[in-house]
Coordinates of C-alpha atoms in Angstrom, one line a residue:
X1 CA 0.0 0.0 0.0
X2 CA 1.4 3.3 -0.9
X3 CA -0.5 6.2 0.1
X4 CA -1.4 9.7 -2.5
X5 CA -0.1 13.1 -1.9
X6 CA -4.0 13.5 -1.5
X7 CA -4.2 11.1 1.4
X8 CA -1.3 12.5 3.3
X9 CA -2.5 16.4 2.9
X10 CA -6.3 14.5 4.2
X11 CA -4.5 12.8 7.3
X12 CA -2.4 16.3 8.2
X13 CA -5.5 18.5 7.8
X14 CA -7.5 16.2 10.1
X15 CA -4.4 16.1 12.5
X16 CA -4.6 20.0 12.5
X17 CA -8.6 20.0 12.9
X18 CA -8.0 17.1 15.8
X19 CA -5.9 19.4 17.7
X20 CA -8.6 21.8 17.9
X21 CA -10.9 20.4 18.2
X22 CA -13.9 21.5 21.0
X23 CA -11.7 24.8 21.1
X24 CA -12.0 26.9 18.0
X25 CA -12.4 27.0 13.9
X26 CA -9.7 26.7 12.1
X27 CA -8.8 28.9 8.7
X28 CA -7.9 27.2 6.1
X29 CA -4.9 29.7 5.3
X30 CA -3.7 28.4 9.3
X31 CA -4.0 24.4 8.5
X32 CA -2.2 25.2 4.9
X33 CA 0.7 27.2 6.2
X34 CA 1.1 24.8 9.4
X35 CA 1.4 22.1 7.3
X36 CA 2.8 22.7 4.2
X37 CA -0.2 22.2 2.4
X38 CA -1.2 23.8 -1.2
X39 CA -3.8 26.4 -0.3
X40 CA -5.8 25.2 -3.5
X41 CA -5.3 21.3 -3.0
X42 CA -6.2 21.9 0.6
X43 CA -9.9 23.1 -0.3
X44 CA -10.5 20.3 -2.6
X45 CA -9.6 17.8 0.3
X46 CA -11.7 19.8 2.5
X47 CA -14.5 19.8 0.1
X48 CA -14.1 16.2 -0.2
X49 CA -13.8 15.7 4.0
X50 CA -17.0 17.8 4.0
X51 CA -19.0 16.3 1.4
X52 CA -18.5 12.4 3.5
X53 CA -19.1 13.9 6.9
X54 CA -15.7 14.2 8.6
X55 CA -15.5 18.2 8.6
X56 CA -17.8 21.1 9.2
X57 CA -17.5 24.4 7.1
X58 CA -18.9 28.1 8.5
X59 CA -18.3 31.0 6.1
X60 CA -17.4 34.2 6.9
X61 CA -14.7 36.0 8.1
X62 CA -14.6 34.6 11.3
X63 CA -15.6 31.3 9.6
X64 CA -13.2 27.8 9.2
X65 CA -13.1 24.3 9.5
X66 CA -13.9 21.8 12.6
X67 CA -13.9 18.3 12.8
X68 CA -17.9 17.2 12.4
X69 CA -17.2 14.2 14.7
X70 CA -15.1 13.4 17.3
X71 CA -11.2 13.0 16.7
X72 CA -11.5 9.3 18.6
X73 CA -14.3 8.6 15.9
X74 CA -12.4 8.6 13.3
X75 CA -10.1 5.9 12.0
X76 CA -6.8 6.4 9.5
X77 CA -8.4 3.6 7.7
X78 CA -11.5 5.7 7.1
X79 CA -9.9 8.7 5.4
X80 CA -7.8 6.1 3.2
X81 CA -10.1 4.6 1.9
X82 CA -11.8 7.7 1.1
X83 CA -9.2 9.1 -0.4
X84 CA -7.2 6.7 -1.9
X85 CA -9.6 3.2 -1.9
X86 CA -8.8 0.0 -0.9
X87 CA -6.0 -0.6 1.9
X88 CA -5.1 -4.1 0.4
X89 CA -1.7 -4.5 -2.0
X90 CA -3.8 -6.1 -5.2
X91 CA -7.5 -6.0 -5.6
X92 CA -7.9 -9.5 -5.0
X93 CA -6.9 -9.6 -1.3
X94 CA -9.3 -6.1 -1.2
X95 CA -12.1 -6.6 1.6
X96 CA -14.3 -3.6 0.0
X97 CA -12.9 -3.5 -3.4
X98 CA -12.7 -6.7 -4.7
X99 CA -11.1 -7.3 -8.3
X100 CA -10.1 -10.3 -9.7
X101 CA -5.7 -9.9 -10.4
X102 CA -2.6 -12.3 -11.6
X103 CA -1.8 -12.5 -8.1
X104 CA -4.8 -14.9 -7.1
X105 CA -3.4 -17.4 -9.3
X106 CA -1.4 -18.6 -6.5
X107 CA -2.9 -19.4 -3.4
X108 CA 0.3 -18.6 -1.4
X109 CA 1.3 -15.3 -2.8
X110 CA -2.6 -14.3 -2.4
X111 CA -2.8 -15.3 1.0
X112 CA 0.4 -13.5 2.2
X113 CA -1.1 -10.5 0.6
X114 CA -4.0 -10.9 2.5
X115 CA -2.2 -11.2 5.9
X116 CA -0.3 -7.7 4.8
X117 CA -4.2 -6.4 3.6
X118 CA -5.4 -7.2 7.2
X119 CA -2.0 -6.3 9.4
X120 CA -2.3 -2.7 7.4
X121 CA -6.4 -2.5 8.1
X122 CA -6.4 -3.5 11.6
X123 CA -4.0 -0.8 12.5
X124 CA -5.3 1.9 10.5
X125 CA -8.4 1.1 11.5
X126 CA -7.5 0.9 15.2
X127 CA -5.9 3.9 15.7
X128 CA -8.0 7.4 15.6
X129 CA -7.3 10.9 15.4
X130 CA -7.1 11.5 19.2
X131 CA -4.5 8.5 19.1
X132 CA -2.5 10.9 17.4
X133 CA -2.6 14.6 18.1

C-alpha cells in the first residue's frame, strides 16, 4: 500500500482540525501554512472531508473548518479509503474493493497478501485521530 499526496495532505489536515478540536475553527490559510499544504489542494480535500461527513464548514470571516465528529471517531483507515480506496496491495486480497488480479493465481502469494491487507487494516483502523494529536 502506498499512500497519494491526497491522502497525506487529508491525514495532516485532520491532525490539525484534531488538535482543535472542541476549542476553535480553524482557517484554512492556518492548516495550509502549518502544514505545508497547497492552499488550492487543501480546499479540494476539505470539500471532499466535507462532502463524506468528517468536517464542518462556516463561512465568513470569522468562519473555518472543525472536525464534524469526534477525533476518537475517526479511523486512519476511514480517510484512506476515502481518499485513496482499498488498503489491500492487489485488488484480489481487497475486503471492500474486490477485483479479480494475476496475483490470485497462486494461493500462497494471495494469501500473504492478505495477511499484509489485514495487518495494514487492523492498524489503521484501530488507531483514531485523538490517538495521534
Amino acid at each position: 500500500m502506498r499512500l497519494s499526496r491526497k491522502s497525506e495532505y487529508a491525514c495532516l489536515a485532520l491532525l490539525e482540525l484534531a488538535a482543535h478540536h472542541g476549542r476553535r475553527l480553524v482557517k484554512t490559510t492556518d492548516i495550509a501554512r502549518r502544514q505545508g499544504i497547497p492552499r488550492e489542494y487543501l480546499a479540494q480535500i476539505l470539500n471532499a472531508l466535507k462532502a463524506a461527513g468528517y468536517v464542518a464548514a462556516v463561512r465568513g470571516a470569522r468562519g473555518g473548518y472543525r472536525l464534524a465528529r469526534a477525533p476518537a471517531a475517526i479511523s486512519v483507515a476511514e480517510i484512506v479509503r476515502l481518499m485513496d480506496g482499498p488498503l489491500a496491495p492487489v485488488a484480489s486480497v481487497s475486503k471492500y474493493f474486490y477485483a479479480r488480479t494475476p496475483i490470485a493465481r497462486s494461493r500462497k502469494l494471495r494469501l500473504l497478501l492478505k495477511d499484509v491487507r489485514d495487518y495494514t487494516a487492523r492498524l489503521m483502523e484501530g488507531t483514531s485521530f485523538a490517538d495521534l494529536v
